[in-house]
PDB file of N, CA, C and O in Angstrom:
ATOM      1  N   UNK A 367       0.852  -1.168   0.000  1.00 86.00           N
ATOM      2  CA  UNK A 367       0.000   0.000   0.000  1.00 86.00           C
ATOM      3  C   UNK A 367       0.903   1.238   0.000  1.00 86.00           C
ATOM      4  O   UNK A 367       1.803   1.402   0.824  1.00 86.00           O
ATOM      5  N   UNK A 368       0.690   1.842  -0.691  1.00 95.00           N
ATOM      6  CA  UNK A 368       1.441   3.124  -0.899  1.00 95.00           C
ATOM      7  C   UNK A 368       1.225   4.524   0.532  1.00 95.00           C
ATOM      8  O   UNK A 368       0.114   4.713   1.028  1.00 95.00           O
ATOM      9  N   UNK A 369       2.022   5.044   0.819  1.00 96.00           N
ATOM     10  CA  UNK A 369       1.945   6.387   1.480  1.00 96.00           C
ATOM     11  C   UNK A 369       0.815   7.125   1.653  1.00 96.00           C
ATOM     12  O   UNK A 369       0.156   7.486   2.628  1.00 96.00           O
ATOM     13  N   UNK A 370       0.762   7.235   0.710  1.00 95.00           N
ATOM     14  CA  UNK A 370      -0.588   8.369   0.301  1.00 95.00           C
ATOM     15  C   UNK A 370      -1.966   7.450   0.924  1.00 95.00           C
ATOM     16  O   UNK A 370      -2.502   7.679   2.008  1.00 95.00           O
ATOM     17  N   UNK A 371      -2.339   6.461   0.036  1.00 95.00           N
ATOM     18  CA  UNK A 371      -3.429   5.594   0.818  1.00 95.00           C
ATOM     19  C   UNK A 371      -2.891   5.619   2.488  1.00 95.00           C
ATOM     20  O   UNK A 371      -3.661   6.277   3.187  1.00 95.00           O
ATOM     21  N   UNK A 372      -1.868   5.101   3.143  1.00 96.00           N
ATOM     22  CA  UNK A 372      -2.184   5.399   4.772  1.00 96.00           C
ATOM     23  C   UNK A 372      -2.346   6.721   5.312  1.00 96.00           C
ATOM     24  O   UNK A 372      -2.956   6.903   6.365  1.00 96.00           O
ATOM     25  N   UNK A 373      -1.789   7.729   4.592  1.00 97.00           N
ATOM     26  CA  UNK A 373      -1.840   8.888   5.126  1.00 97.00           C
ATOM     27  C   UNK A 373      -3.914   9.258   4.678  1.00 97.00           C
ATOM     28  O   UNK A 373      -4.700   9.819   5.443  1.00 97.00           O
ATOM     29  N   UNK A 374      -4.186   8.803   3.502  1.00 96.00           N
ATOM     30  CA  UNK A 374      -5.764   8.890   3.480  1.00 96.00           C
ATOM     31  C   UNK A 374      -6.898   8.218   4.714  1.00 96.00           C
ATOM     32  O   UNK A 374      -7.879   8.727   5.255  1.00 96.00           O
ATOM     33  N   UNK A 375      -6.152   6.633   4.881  1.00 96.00           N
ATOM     34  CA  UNK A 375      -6.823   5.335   5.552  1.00 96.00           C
ATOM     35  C   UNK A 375      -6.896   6.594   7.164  1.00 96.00           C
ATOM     36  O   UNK A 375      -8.042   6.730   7.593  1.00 96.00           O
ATOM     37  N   UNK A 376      -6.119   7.160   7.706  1.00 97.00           N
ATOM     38  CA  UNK A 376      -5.093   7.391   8.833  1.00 97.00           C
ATOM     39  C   UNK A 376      -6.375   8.917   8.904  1.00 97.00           C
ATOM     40  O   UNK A 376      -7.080   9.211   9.869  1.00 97.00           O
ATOM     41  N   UNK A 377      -6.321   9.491   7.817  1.00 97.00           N
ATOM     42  CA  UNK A 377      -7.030  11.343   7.863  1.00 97.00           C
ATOM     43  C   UNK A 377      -9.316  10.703   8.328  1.00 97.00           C
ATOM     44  O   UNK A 377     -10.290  11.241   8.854  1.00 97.00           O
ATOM     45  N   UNK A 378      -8.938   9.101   7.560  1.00 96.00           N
ATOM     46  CA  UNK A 378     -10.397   8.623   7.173  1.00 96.00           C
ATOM     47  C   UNK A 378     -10.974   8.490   8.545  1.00 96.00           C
ATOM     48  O   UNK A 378     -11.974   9.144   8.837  1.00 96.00           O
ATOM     49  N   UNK A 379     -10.353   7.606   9.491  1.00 97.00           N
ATOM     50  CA  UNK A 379     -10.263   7.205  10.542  1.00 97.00           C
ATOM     51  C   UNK A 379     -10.831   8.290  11.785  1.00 97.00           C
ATOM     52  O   UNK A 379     -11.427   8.166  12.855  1.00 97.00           O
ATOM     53  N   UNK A 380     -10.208   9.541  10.874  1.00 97.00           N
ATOM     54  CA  UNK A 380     -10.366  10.855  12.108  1.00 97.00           C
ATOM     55  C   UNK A 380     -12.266  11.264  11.874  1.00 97.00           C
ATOM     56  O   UNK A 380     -13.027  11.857  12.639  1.00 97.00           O
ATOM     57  N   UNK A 381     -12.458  10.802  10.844  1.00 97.00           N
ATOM     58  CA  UNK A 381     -13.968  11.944  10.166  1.00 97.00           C
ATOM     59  C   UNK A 381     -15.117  11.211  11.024  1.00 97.00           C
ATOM     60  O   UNK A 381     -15.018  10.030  11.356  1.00 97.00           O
ATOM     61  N   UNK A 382     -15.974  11.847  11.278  1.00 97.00           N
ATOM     62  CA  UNK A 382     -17.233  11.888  12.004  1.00 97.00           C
ATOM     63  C   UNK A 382     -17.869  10.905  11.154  1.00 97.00           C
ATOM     64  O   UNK A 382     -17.613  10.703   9.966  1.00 97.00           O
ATOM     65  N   UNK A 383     -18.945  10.160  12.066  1.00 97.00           N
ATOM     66  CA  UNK A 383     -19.819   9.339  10.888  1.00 97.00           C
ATOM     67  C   UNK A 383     -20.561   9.773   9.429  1.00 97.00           C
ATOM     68  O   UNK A 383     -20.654   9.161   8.365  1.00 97.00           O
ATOM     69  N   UNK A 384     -21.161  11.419   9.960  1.00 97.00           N
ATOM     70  CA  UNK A 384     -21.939  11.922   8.906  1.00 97.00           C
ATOM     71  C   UNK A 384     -20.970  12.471   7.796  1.00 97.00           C
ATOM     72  O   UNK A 384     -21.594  12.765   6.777  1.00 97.00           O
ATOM     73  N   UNK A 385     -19.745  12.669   7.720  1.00 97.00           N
ATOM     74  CA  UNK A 385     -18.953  12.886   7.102  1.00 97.00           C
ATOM     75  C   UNK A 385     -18.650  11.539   6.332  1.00 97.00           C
ATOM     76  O   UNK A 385     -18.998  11.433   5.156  1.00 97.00           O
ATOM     77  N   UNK A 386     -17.965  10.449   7.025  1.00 96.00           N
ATOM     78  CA  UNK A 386     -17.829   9.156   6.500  1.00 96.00           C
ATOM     79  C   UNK A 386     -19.171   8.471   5.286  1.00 96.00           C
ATOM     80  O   UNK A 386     -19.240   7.646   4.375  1.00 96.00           O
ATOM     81  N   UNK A 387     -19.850   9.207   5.838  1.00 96.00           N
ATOM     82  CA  UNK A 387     -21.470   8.650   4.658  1.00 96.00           C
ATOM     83  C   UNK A 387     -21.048   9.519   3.804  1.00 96.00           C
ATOM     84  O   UNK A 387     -20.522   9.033   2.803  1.00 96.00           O
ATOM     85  N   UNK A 388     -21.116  10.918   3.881  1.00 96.00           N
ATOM     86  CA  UNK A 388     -20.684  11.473   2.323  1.00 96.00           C
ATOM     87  C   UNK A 388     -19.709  11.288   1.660  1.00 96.00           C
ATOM     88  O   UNK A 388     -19.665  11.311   0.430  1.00 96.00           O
ATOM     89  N   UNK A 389     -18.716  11.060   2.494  1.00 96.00           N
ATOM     90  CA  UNK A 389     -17.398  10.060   1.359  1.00 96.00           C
ATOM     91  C   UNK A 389     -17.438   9.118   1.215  1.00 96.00           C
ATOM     92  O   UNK A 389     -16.471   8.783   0.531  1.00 96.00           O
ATOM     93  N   UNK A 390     -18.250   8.043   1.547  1.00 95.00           N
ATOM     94  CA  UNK A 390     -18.923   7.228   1.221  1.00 95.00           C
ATOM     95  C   UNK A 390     -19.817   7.479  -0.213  1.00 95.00           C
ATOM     96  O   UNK A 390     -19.316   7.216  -1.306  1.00 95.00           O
ATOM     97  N   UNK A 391     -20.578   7.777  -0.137  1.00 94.00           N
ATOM     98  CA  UNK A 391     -21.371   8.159  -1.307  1.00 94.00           C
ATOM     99  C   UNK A 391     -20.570   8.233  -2.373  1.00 94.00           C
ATOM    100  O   UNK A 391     -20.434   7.294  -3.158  1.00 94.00           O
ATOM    101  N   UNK A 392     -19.809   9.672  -2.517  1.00 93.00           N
ATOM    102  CA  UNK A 392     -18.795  10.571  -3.578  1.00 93.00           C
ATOM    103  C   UNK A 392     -17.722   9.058  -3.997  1.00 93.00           C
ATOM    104  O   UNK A 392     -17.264   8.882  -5.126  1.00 93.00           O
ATOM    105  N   UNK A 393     -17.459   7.980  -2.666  1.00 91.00           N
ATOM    106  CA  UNK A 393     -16.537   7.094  -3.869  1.00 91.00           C
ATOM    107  C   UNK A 393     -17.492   6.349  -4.573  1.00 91.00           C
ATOM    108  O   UNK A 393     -17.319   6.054  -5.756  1.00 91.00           O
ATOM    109  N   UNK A 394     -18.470   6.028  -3.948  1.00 90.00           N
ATOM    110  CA  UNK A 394     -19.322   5.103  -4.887  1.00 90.00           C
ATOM    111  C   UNK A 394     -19.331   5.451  -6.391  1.00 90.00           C
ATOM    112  O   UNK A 394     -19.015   4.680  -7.296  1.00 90.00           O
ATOM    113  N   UNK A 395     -19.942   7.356  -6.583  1.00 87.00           N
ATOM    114  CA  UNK A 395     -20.323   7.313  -7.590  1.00 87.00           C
ATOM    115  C   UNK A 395     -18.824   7.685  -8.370  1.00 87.00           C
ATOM    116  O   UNK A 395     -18.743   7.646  -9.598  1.00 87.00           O
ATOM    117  N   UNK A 396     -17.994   7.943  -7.749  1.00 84.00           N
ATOM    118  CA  UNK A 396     -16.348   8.051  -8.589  1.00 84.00           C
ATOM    119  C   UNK A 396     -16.062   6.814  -9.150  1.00 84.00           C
ATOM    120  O   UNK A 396     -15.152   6.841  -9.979  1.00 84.00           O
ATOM    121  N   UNK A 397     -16.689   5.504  -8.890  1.00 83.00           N
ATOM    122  CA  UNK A 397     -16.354   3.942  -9.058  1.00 83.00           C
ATOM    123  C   UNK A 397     -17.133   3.801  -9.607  1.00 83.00           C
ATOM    124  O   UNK A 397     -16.845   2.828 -10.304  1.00 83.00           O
ATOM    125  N   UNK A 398     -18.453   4.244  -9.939  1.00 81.00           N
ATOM    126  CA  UNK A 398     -19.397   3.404 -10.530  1.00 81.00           C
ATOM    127  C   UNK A 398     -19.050   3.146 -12.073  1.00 81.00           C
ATOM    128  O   UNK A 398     -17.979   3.495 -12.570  1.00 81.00           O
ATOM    129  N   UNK A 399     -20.107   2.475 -12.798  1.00 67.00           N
ATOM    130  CA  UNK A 399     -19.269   1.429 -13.830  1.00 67.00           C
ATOM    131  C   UNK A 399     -20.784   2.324 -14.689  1.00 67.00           C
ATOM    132  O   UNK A 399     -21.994   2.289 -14.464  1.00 67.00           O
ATOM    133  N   UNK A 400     -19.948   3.043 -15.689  1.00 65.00           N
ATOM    134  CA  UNK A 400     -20.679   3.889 -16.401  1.00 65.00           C
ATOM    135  C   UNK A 400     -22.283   3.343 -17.294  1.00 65.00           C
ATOM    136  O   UNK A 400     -22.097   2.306 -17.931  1.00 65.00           O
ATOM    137  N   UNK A 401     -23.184   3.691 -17.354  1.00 66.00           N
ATOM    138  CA  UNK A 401     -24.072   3.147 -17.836  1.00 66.00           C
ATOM    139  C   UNK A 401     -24.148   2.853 -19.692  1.00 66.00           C
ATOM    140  O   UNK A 401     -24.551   1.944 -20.419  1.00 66.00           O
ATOM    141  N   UNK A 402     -23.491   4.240 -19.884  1.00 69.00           N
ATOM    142  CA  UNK A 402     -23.727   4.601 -20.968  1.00 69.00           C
ATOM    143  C   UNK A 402     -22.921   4.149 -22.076  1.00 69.00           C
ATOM    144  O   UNK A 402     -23.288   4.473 -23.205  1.00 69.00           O
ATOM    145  N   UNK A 403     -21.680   3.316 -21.903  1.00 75.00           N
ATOM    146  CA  UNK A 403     -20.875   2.904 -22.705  1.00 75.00           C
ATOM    147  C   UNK A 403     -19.925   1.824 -21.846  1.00 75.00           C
ATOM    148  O   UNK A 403     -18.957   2.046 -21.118  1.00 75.00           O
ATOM    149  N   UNK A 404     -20.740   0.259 -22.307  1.00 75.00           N
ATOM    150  CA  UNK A 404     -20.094  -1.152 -21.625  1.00 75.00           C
ATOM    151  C   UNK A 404     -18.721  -1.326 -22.232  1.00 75.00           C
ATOM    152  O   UNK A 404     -17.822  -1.877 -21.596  1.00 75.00           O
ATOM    153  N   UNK A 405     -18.557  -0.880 -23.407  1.00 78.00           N
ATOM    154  CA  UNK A 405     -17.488  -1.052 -24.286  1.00 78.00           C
ATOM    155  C   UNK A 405     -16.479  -0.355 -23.129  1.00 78.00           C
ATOM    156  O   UNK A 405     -15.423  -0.971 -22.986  1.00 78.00           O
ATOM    157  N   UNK A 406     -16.634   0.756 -22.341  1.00 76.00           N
ATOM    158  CA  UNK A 406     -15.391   1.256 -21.327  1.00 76.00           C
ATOM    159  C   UNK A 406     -14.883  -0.247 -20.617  1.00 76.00           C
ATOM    160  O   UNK A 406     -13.736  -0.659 -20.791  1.00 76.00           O
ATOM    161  N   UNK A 407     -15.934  -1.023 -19.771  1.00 74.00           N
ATOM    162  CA  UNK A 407     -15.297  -1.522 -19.178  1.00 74.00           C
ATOM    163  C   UNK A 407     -14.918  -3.088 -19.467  1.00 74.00           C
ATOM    164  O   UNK A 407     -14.097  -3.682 -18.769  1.00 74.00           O
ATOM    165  N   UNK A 408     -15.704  -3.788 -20.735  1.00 80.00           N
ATOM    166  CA  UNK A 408     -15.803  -4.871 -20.946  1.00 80.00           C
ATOM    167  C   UNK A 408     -14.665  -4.942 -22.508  1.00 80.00           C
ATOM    168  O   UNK A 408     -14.943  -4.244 -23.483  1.00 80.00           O
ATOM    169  N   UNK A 409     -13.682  -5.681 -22.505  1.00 81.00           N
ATOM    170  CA  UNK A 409     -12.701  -5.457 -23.105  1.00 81.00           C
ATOM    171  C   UNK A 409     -13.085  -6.387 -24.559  1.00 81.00           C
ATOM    172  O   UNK A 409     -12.572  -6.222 -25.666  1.00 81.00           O
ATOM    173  N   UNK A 410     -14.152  -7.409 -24.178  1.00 84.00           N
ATOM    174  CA  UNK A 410     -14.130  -8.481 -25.528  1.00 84.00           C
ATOM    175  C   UNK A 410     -15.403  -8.118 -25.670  1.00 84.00           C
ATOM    176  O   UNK A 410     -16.129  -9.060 -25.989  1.00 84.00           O
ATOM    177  N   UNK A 411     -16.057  -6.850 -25.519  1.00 85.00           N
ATOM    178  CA  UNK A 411     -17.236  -6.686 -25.790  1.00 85.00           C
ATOM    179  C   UNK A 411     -17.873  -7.335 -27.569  1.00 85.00           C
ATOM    180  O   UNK A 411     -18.889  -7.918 -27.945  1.00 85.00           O
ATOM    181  N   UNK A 412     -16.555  -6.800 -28.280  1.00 87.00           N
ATOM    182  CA  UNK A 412     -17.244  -7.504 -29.675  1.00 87.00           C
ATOM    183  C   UNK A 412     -16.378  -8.815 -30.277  1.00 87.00           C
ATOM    184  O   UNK A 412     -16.075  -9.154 -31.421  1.00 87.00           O
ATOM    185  N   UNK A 413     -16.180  -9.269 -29.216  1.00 89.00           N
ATOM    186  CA  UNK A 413     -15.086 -10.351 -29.553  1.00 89.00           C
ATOM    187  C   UNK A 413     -16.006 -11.483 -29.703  1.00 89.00           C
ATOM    188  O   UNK A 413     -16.673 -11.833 -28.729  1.00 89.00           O
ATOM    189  N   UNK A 414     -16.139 -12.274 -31.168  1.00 91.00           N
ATOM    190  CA  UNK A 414     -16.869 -13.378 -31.478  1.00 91.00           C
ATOM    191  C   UNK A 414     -16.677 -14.520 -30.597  1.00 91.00           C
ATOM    192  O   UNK A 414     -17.618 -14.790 -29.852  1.00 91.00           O
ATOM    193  N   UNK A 415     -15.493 -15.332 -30.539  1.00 92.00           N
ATOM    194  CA  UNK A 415     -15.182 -16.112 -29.456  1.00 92.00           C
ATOM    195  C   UNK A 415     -16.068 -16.271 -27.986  1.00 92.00           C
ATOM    196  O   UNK A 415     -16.820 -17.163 -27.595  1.00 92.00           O
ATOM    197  N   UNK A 416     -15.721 -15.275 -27.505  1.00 88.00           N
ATOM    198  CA  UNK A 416     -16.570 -14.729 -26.374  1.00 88.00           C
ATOM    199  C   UNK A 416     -18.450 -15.058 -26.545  1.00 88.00           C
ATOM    200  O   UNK A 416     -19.192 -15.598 -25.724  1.00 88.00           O
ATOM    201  N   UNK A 417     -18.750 -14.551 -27.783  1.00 89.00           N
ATOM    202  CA  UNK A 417     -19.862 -14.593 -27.912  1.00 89.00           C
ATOM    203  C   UNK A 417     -21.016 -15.701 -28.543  1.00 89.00           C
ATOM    204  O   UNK A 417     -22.231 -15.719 -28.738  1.00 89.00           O
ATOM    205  N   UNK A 418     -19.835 -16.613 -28.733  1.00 91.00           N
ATOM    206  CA  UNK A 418     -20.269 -18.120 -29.001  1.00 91.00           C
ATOM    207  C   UNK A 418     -19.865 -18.789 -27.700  1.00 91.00           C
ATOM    208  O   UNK A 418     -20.269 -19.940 -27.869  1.00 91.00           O
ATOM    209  N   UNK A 419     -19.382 -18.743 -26.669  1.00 91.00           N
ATOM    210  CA  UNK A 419     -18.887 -19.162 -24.986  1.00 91.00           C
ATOM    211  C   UNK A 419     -20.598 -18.927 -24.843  1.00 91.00           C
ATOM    212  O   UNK A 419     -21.484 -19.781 -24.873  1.00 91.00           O
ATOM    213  N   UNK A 420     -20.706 -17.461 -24.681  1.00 87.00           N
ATOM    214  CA  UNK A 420     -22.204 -17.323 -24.638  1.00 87.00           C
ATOM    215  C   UNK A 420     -23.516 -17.711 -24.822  1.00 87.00           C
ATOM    216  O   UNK A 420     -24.660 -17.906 -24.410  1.00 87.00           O
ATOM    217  N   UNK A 421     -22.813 -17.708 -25.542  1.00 90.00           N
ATOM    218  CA  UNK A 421     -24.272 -18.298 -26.398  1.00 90.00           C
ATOM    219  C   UNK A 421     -24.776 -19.719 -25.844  1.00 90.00           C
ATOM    220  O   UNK A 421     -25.815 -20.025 -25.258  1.00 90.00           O
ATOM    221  N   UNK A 422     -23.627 -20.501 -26.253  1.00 88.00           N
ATOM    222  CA  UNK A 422     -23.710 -21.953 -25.164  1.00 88.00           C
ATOM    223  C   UNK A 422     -24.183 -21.986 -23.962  1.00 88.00           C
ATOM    224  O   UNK A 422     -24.683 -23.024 -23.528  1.00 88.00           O
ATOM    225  N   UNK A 423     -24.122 -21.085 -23.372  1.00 84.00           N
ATOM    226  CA  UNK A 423     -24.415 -21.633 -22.020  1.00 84.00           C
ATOM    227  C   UNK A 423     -26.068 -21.194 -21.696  1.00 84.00           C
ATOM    228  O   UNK A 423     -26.735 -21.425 -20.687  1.00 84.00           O
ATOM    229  N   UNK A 424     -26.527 -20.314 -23.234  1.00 81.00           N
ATOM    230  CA  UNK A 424     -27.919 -20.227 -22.439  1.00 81.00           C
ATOM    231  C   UNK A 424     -28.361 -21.060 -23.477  1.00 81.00           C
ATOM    232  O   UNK A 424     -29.529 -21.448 -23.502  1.00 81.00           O
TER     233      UNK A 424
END
């Protein structure tokens, strides 16, 4: 783990609960997995191979 993450883990530790829920929240939606374009996160999105695996199994 790098510096920076303990010096974050270490600042996190100090924050009030109602604080901890809103940074809570703010990472969720910094992480969330975009709606609008799967191609960001799915790498064989048009990969045929893949899509005959698929197919098989339903």
């Amino acid at each position: 783990m790098s510096v920076k993450i303990e010096q974050l883990i270490q600042e996190v530790q100090q924050l009030p609960h109602e604080e901890l829920i809103v940074l809570c929240k703010a990472l969720i939606i910094q992480l969330a997995t975009p709606l609008r374009d799967p191609q960001e996160m799915y790498d064989d999105w048009d990969d045929l191979e893949v899509d005959k695996a698929y197919a098989q199994l339903w």
